[in-house]
Short mmCIF file of C-alpha atoms in Angstrom, two decimals:
data_model
loop_
_atom_site.label_atom_id
_atom_site.label_comp_id
_atom_site.label_asym_id
_atom_site.label_seq_id
_atom_site.Cartn_x
_atom_site.Cartn_y
_atom_site.Cartn_z
CA MET A 1 -6.95 147.81 -16.39
CA SER A 2 -7.93 147.54 -20.10
CA LYS A 3 -7.35 150.42 -22.64
CA THR A 4 -10.26 152.10 -24.08
CA TYR A 5 -12.04 149.78 -26.60
CA LYS A 6 -12.17 151.50 -30.10
CA VAL A 7 -12.63 150.19 -33.66
CA PRO A 8 -11.55 152.44 -36.41
CA SER A 9 -14.20 153.73 -38.67
CA LEU A 10 -13.96 152.90 -42.56
CA ALA A 11 -12.76 156.45 -43.14
CA GLU A 12 -9.97 155.95 -40.74
CA ILE A 13 -9.03 152.63 -42.17
CA GLU A 14 -8.92 154.29 -45.57
CA LYS A 15 -6.06 156.47 -44.44
CA VAL A 16 -3.81 153.78 -43.01
CA LYS A 17 -4.46 150.81 -45.60
CA GLY A 18 -1.40 150.45 -48.03
CA THR A 19 0.83 152.43 -45.82
CA ASN A 20 3.18 149.60 -44.81
CA GLY A 21 4.25 148.85 -48.53
CA PHE A 22 3.24 145.21 -48.33
CA SER A 23 0.73 143.40 -50.77
CA VAL A 24 -1.96 140.88 -50.13
CA ILE A 25 -4.14 138.54 -51.96
CA SER A 26 -7.17 137.36 -50.11
CA THR A 27 -9.00 134.16 -50.72
CA PHE A 28 -12.19 132.96 -48.97
CA SER A 29 -12.66 136.59 -48.19
CA GLY A 30 -16.18 136.57 -46.91
CA CYS A 31 -17.39 139.86 -45.86
CA GLY A 32 -14.06 141.01 -45.41
CA GLY A 33 -13.10 140.69 -41.77
CA SER A 34 -9.47 139.52 -42.41
CA CYS A 35 -8.95 142.15 -44.96
CA LEU A 36 -10.20 144.88 -42.65
CA GLY A 37 -7.68 143.70 -39.88
CA LEU A 38 -4.85 143.66 -42.53
CA GLU A 39 -5.72 147.11 -43.70
CA MET A 40 -5.78 148.37 -40.09
CA ALA A 41 -2.15 147.24 -39.92
CA GLY A 42 -1.33 149.06 -43.20
CA TYR A 43 -1.49 146.32 -45.81
CA ASP A 44 -2.61 146.90 -49.54
CA ILE A 45 -5.27 144.30 -50.52
CA ARG A 46 -4.64 143.84 -54.11
CA ALA A 47 -7.21 141.16 -55.01
CA ALA A 48 -9.90 139.03 -53.29
CA SER A 49 -11.94 135.84 -54.14
CA GLU A 50 -15.29 135.01 -52.51
CA PHE A 51 -17.95 132.49 -53.79
CA ILE A 52 -21.01 133.48 -51.83
CA ALA A 53 -22.93 136.18 -53.50
CA ALA A 54 -24.16 137.78 -50.23
CA ALA A 55 -20.79 137.85 -48.72
CA ARG A 56 -19.32 139.41 -51.92
CA GLU A 57 -22.02 142.12 -51.90
CA THR A 58 -20.87 143.09 -48.41
CA TYR A 59 -17.17 142.82 -49.35
CA THR A 60 -17.64 145.12 -52.40
CA ALA A 61 -19.51 147.67 -50.50
CA ASN A 62 -16.76 148.02 -47.93
CA HIS A 63 -13.83 147.45 -50.13
CA THR A 64 -14.76 149.44 -53.28
CA GLN A 65 -11.34 149.35 -54.85
CA VAL A 66 -10.45 145.73 -54.52
CA PRO A 67 -11.11 143.43 -57.50
CA ILE A 68 -12.92 140.34 -56.44
CA ASP A 69 -13.31 136.98 -58.19
CA ALA A 70 -16.88 135.27 -57.76
CA ASN A 71 -15.89 131.88 -59.02
CA ASP A 72 -15.54 128.67 -56.94
CA ILE A 73 -12.01 128.49 -55.69
CA ARG A 74 -11.54 125.18 -57.40
CA GLU A 75 -12.03 127.10 -60.81
CA ILE A 76 -9.38 130.00 -60.00
CA SER A 77 -5.84 129.75 -60.94
CA GLY A 78 -3.01 131.43 -59.28
CA ALA A 79 -2.11 133.16 -62.56
CA HIS A 80 -5.60 134.84 -62.64
CA LEU A 81 -5.25 136.13 -59.10
CA MET A 82 -1.82 137.42 -59.67
CA GLU A 83 -3.22 139.31 -62.80
CA LEU A 84 -6.02 140.75 -60.68
CA ALA A 85 -3.43 141.74 -58.17
CA GLN A 86 -0.85 142.91 -60.56
CA VAL A 87 2.01 141.01 -59.18
CA ASN A 88 4.28 138.31 -60.43
CA LYS A 89 5.23 134.92 -59.13
CA TYR A 90 7.35 135.27 -55.81
CA GLU A 91 6.49 138.96 -55.56
CA LEU A 92 3.50 138.76 -53.31
CA ASP A 93 4.13 139.71 -49.67
CA LEU A 94 1.14 137.91 -48.13
CA PHE A 95 -1.59 135.42 -49.12
CA GLU A 96 -4.41 134.84 -46.77
CA GLY A 97 -7.51 132.85 -46.59
CA SER A 98 -9.99 131.28 -44.24
CA PRO A 99 -11.28 127.97 -46.11
CA PRO A 100 -14.83 127.21 -44.93
CA CYS A 101 -14.65 124.82 -42.00
CA SER A 102 -18.02 123.42 -41.03
CA PRO A 103 -17.09 119.73 -41.26
CA PHE A 104 -14.44 120.29 -38.62
CA SER A 105 -16.35 122.50 -36.29
CA THR A 106 -16.85 121.06 -32.59
CA ALA A 107 -20.65 122.35 -32.99
CA GLY A 108 -21.16 120.22 -36.24
CA LYS A 109 -21.32 116.65 -37.41
CA ARG A 110 -17.42 116.36 -37.45
CA HIS A 111 -16.18 113.42 -39.57
CA LYS A 112 -19.60 112.37 -40.39
CA GLY A 113 -20.01 115.34 -42.94
CA TRP A 114 -16.70 114.65 -44.64
CA GLY A 115 -16.89 114.24 -48.41
CA SER A 116 -20.45 115.41 -48.37
CA VAL A 117 -22.00 118.38 -50.26
CA ASN A 118 -23.56 120.56 -47.46
CA ASP A 119 -25.50 123.87 -47.04
CA TYR A 120 -23.06 126.69 -46.76
CA SER A 121 -24.59 130.09 -46.17
CA ASP A 122 -26.92 130.75 -49.21
CA ALA A 123 -25.11 128.13 -51.44
CA GLN A 124 -24.19 124.42 -51.34
CA GLN A 125 -20.70 123.04 -51.53
CA ARG A 126 -18.21 120.41 -50.14
CA SER A 127 -15.77 122.10 -48.07
CA ASP A 128 -13.50 119.42 -46.39
CA ASP A 129 -11.19 119.61 -49.54
CA LEU A 130 -10.81 123.38 -49.78
CA PHE A 131 -7.66 123.70 -47.58
CA PHE A 132 -5.86 121.84 -50.36
CA GLU A 133 -7.18 124.06 -53.07
CA TYR A 134 -5.84 127.01 -50.84
CA ALA A 135 -2.38 125.13 -50.90
CA ARG A 136 -2.60 124.71 -54.76
CA LEU A 137 -2.84 128.60 -54.97
CA ILE A 138 -0.03 129.13 -52.66
CA ASP A 139 2.13 126.92 -54.59
CA ASP A 140 1.06 128.88 -57.89
CA ILE A 141 1.74 132.14 -56.53
CA LYS A 142 4.67 131.52 -54.12
CA PRO A 143 4.05 134.33 -51.73
CA LYS A 144 6.64 135.33 -49.19
CA VAL A 145 4.22 134.51 -46.19
CA PHE A 146 0.80 133.09 -46.12
CA ILE A 147 -1.90 133.00 -43.29
CA ALA A 148 -4.78 130.66 -42.89
CA GLU A 149 -7.45 130.44 -40.42
CA ASN A 150 -9.66 127.63 -39.29
CA VAL A 151 -11.74 126.53 -36.43
CA LYS A 152 -10.40 124.85 -33.12
CA GLY A 153 -12.06 121.67 -34.13
CA LEU A 154 -9.41 121.08 -36.73
CA VAL A 155 -6.92 120.28 -34.01
CA THR A 156 -9.06 117.99 -31.88
CA GLY A 157 -10.41 114.39 -32.14
CA SER A 158 -10.81 112.74 -35.41
CA ALA A 159 -9.75 115.86 -37.36
CA LYS A 160 -6.22 115.70 -36.04
CA GLY A 161 -5.17 113.35 -38.96
CA TYR A 162 -6.52 115.76 -41.44
CA PHE A 163 -4.54 118.67 -39.79
CA LYS A 164 -1.43 116.66 -40.15
CA LEU A 165 -2.18 116.13 -43.90
CA ILE A 166 -2.54 119.73 -44.45
CA LEU A 167 0.70 120.74 -42.63
CA THR A 168 2.58 118.13 -44.67
CA ARG A 169 1.04 119.53 -47.86
CA LEU A 170 1.94 123.10 -46.99
CA ARG A 171 5.52 122.30 -46.02
CA ASP A 172 6.06 120.11 -49.16
CA ILE A 173 5.34 123.06 -51.40
CA GLY A 174 8.32 124.83 -49.83
CA TYR A 175 7.22 126.59 -46.75
CA LYS A 176 8.22 126.60 -43.10
CA VAL A 177 4.67 126.23 -41.43
CA GLU A 178 3.55 126.43 -37.93
CA ALA A 179 -0.03 126.53 -36.37
CA ARG A 180 -1.20 127.90 -33.19
CA LEU A 181 -4.54 128.05 -31.38
CA LEU A 182 -5.17 131.71 -30.63
CA ASP A 183 -7.90 133.37 -28.72
CA ALA A 184 -9.41 136.51 -30.14
CA SER A 185 -10.03 137.77 -26.61
CA LEU A 186 -6.32 137.93 -25.98
CA LEU A 187 -5.58 140.00 -29.08
CA GLY A 188 -7.98 143.00 -28.61
CA VAL A 189 -11.29 141.42 -29.57
CA PRO A 190 -14.17 141.57 -26.79
CA GLN A 191 -15.08 137.97 -27.68
CA LYS A 192 -13.83 134.62 -26.61
CA ARG A 193 -13.19 133.08 -30.02
CA GLN A 194 -10.47 130.38 -30.42
CA ARG A 195 -9.23 129.76 -33.96
CA VAL A 196 -6.37 127.89 -35.38
CA ILE A 197 -4.09 130.28 -37.33
CA PHE A 198 -1.52 128.77 -39.61
CA ILE A 199 1.46 131.02 -40.63
CA GLY A 200 3.95 129.94 -43.29
CA THR A 201 7.32 131.55 -44.52
CA ARG A 202 8.97 130.47 -47.71
CA ASN A 203 11.96 128.49 -47.23
CA ASP A 204 14.29 130.56 -49.30
CA LEU A 205 13.65 133.60 -47.00
CA GLY A 206 15.41 131.91 -44.06
CA ILE A 207 13.02 133.21 -41.43
CA SER A 208 10.51 131.24 -39.40
CA PRO A 209 6.84 131.85 -38.62
CA VAL A 210 6.16 134.34 -35.69
CA PHE A 211 2.68 134.58 -33.95
CA PRO A 212 1.25 137.59 -31.86
CA LYS A 213 1.76 137.37 -28.04
CA PRO A 214 -1.35 137.76 -25.98
CA PHE A 215 -2.04 141.32 -24.78
CA ASN A 216 -1.76 142.05 -21.13
CA TYR A 217 -5.53 143.05 -20.97
CA THR A 218 -8.87 141.95 -22.27
CA TYR A 219 -11.89 143.82 -23.38
CA THR A 220 -15.26 143.11 -21.74
CA MET A 221 -18.75 143.33 -23.14
CA TYR A 222 -19.09 146.50 -21.05
CA ASP A 223 -15.99 147.90 -22.78
CA ALA A 224 -17.49 147.28 -26.14
CA LEU A 225 -21.10 148.22 -25.52
CA GLY A 226 -20.96 150.57 -22.67
CA LYS A 227 -24.27 152.14 -21.61
CA GLN A 228 -26.24 149.99 -24.05
CA LEU A 229 -25.96 147.00 -21.76
CA CYS A 230 -28.06 148.80 -19.08
CA VAL A 231 -30.06 151.42 -20.83
CA PRO A 232 -32.54 150.17 -23.50
CA ASP A 233 -32.33 151.84 -26.86
CA ASP A 234 -35.06 153.60 -28.52
CA ALA A 235 -35.94 150.63 -30.69
CA GLY A 236 -36.71 148.32 -27.78
CA ASP A 237 -36.91 144.86 -29.09
CA LEU A 238 -36.49 145.84 -32.62
CA ASP A 239 -33.25 145.73 -34.54
CA PRO A 240 -32.65 149.46 -35.38
CA GLU A 241 -31.28 148.75 -38.89
CA THR A 242 -33.67 145.87 -40.09
CA GLY A 243 -36.75 146.32 -37.82
CA ARG A 244 -36.59 142.67 -37.07
CA ASN A 245 -38.32 141.73 -33.61
CA LEU A 246 -35.39 140.35 -31.41
CA SER A 247 -37.50 139.44 -28.37
CA MET A 248 -36.89 135.94 -26.98
CA SER A 249 -40.56 135.79 -25.81
CA GLN A 250 -41.39 134.41 -29.21
CA TYR A 251 -39.39 131.19 -28.89
CA LYS A 252 -38.96 128.17 -26.59
CA THR A 253 -35.36 129.31 -25.64
CA GLY A 254 -37.00 132.25 -24.10
CA GLU A 255 -38.12 130.21 -21.31
CA ALA A 256 -34.84 128.59 -20.92
CA TYR A 257 -33.09 132.06 -20.75
CA ALA A 258 -35.50 133.46 -18.19
CA SER A 259 -34.09 130.71 -15.76
CA LEU A 260 -30.50 131.71 -16.16
CA PRO A 261 -28.57 134.02 -13.91
CA VAL A 262 -26.22 136.73 -15.56
CA GLY A 263 -23.02 134.60 -16.36
CA GLY A 264 -25.02 131.16 -16.68
CA HIS A 265 -25.18 128.63 -19.40
CA HIS A 266 -28.21 126.56 -19.82
CA HIS A 267 -27.62 122.87 -18.92
CA LYS A 268 -29.70 121.51 -21.83
CA TYR A 269 -29.14 124.13 -24.59
CA PHE A 270 -25.32 124.08 -24.43
CA GLN A 271 -24.78 127.32 -26.55
CA LEU A 272 -27.53 129.34 -24.89
CA SER A 273 -25.92 131.63 -22.50
CA ARG A 274 -26.70 134.84 -20.70
CA PRO A 275 -23.08 136.38 -20.63
CA ASP A 276 -21.33 138.09 -17.78
CA PRO A 277 -20.81 141.63 -19.10
CA ASN A 278 -17.68 141.92 -17.08
CA LYS A 279 -16.03 139.38 -19.42
CA PRO A 280 -15.65 139.09 -23.27
CA SER A 281 -18.47 137.95 -25.07
CA PRO A 282 -18.84 134.08 -25.65
CA THR A 283 -18.22 133.00 -29.44
CA ILE A 284 -20.50 134.67 -31.85
CA LEU A 285 -21.28 131.95 -34.28
CA ALA A 286 -22.64 131.99 -37.80
CA SER A 287 -26.00 130.83 -36.60
CA ILE A 288 -26.38 134.04 -34.38
CA GLY A 289 -28.77 135.33 -37.00
CA SER A 290 -31.16 132.46 -36.62
CA LEU A 291 -33.45 133.69 -33.88
CA GLY A 292 -34.57 131.07 -31.61
CA ALA A 293 -31.28 129.22 -32.10
CA ARG A 294 -29.27 128.47 -28.85
CA ASN A 295 -26.81 131.34 -28.86
CA PRO A 296 -25.56 133.93 -26.45
CA VAL A 297 -27.96 136.68 -25.89
CA HIS A 298 -28.09 140.04 -24.36
CA PRO A 299 -27.44 139.79 -20.46
CA PHE A 300 -30.17 142.19 -19.37
CA ALA A 301 -32.47 142.79 -22.15
CA PHE A 302 -35.10 139.87 -22.97
CA ARG A 303 -33.74 139.83 -26.61
CA TYR A 304 -31.08 138.69 -28.88
CA PHE A 305 -28.16 141.09 -29.85
CA ASN A 306 -28.87 143.69 -32.63
CA LEU A 307 -26.51 144.29 -35.42
CA ARG A 308 -25.13 147.41 -33.81
CA GLU A 309 -24.03 145.21 -30.78
CA LEU A 310 -22.82 142.36 -32.94
CA ARG A 311 -20.44 144.70 -34.92
CA ARG A 312 -18.86 145.86 -31.73
CA LEU A 313 -18.52 142.50 -30.17
CA CYS A 314 -16.91 141.19 -33.62
CA SER A 315 -14.73 144.31 -33.81
CA PHE A 316 -16.13 145.59 -36.97
CA PRO A 317 -16.50 149.20 -37.41
CA ASP A 318 -19.74 151.04 -36.63
CA ASP A 319 -20.20 152.12 -40.23
CA PHE A 320 -19.45 148.82 -41.68
CA GLN A 321 -22.23 148.12 -44.31
CA LEU A 322 -24.34 144.99 -44.26
CA PHE A 323 -27.12 143.82 -46.60
CA GLY A 324 -30.09 141.43 -46.70
CA SER A 325 -32.37 140.34 -43.84
CA PHE A 326 -31.20 140.47 -40.13
CA GLY A 327 -30.26 136.86 -40.44
CA GLN A 328 -27.99 137.42 -43.48
CA ARG A 329 -26.43 140.34 -42.04
CA ALA A 330 -25.67 138.69 -38.65
CA GLU A 331 -24.42 135.53 -40.49
CA ARG A 332 -21.86 137.72 -42.14
CA LEU A 333 -20.55 138.80 -38.81
CA GLY A 334 -20.51 135.54 -37.17
CA ARG A 335 -18.66 133.83 -40.05
CA ALA A 336 -15.91 136.49 -40.21
CA VAL A 337 -12.52 136.48 -38.71
CA PRO A 338 -12.77 139.36 -36.09
CA PRO A 339 -10.83 142.25 -37.77
CA LEU A 340 -8.86 143.25 -34.76
CA MET A 341 -7.58 139.69 -34.29
CA MET A 342 -6.24 139.78 -37.79
CA LYS A 343 -4.80 143.26 -37.27
CA ALA A 344 -2.66 141.49 -34.29
CA VAL A 345 -1.59 138.73 -36.59
CA GLY A 346 -0.88 141.32 -39.46
CA ASP A 347 1.08 143.56 -36.98
CA THR A 348 3.25 140.66 -36.15
CA ILE A 349 4.16 139.49 -39.51
CA ARG A 350 4.85 143.08 -40.63
CA ASP A 351 7.31 143.76 -37.83
CA GLU A 352 8.75 140.33 -37.15
CA ILE A 353 9.03 138.87 -40.72
CA LEU A 354 8.45 141.05 -43.75
CA ASN A 355 10.37 144.09 -42.21
CA LYS A 356 13.38 141.80 -41.50
CA LEU A 357 13.61 140.59 -45.00
#
């Protein structure tokens, strides 16, 4: 039997952030999913970095006290981030980041996109080299511990060689590094989302990386959404926040959805599913805001998920602020590390590494 599912509000997070005494610099911060999770675990986010303007707008609205750099990560120095965070080299407790990972996604073009400049959110950039920029900043700052998050595809198929290069680089700059494939649904998130998590500890500290153990319960979509799954809300097919029509009747995928039983996946449109509400949600992708795309949809109502539901499934606070169109807001959630997943990682690093130094 699972515990009651609850994501703390922004006001509740405000009361606990900074209480564990450990400092953080965040890079590739997105809308702030990782930072929220670390704040839930008591960390103090001293500085952040985010290149995409729409993501940065969302981050600053929900982290009003955190200085955030808007430059391309290639143009940022470790010295600058330390100045923003008011820490010296070797002093920072935790450095975290999620380098954009579309070239390695199993849903993308894989190695065919390596070395190319591609669309990424509201901008264009080459992203297959960004993990090495992340390593450069670690080498500049020399934090005690670092966390990096990336897609499952990084450890499969043709990307395995690249994964080994990343491990070698991170170890060469003076860290004990391990990587694990973790599932968010086993760490308190009502969503089955597998991600590779790297954890590194500085060699001179004499302590090895530690990862969170799977919880002995999982949260289902029913746990997260409750009666919303069975009782239509007043807005019907309209998203309550943006007014966007979410009905599937407008799209070809609507015909495919109508043929699916609850819990079914379409044989042709692989990502299109009518999820079982007694299980965690399927993975919420960045494309979740592209209506008509082949994504998980509401199991009972003939529509896509609204933003209120997506926040819950992605473990964001109900009062987390989002901006722009429906698609832009949903994309922010789909790209983010689920906060409760990062809380579990942060709890473990706090208790099993930093508190033992």
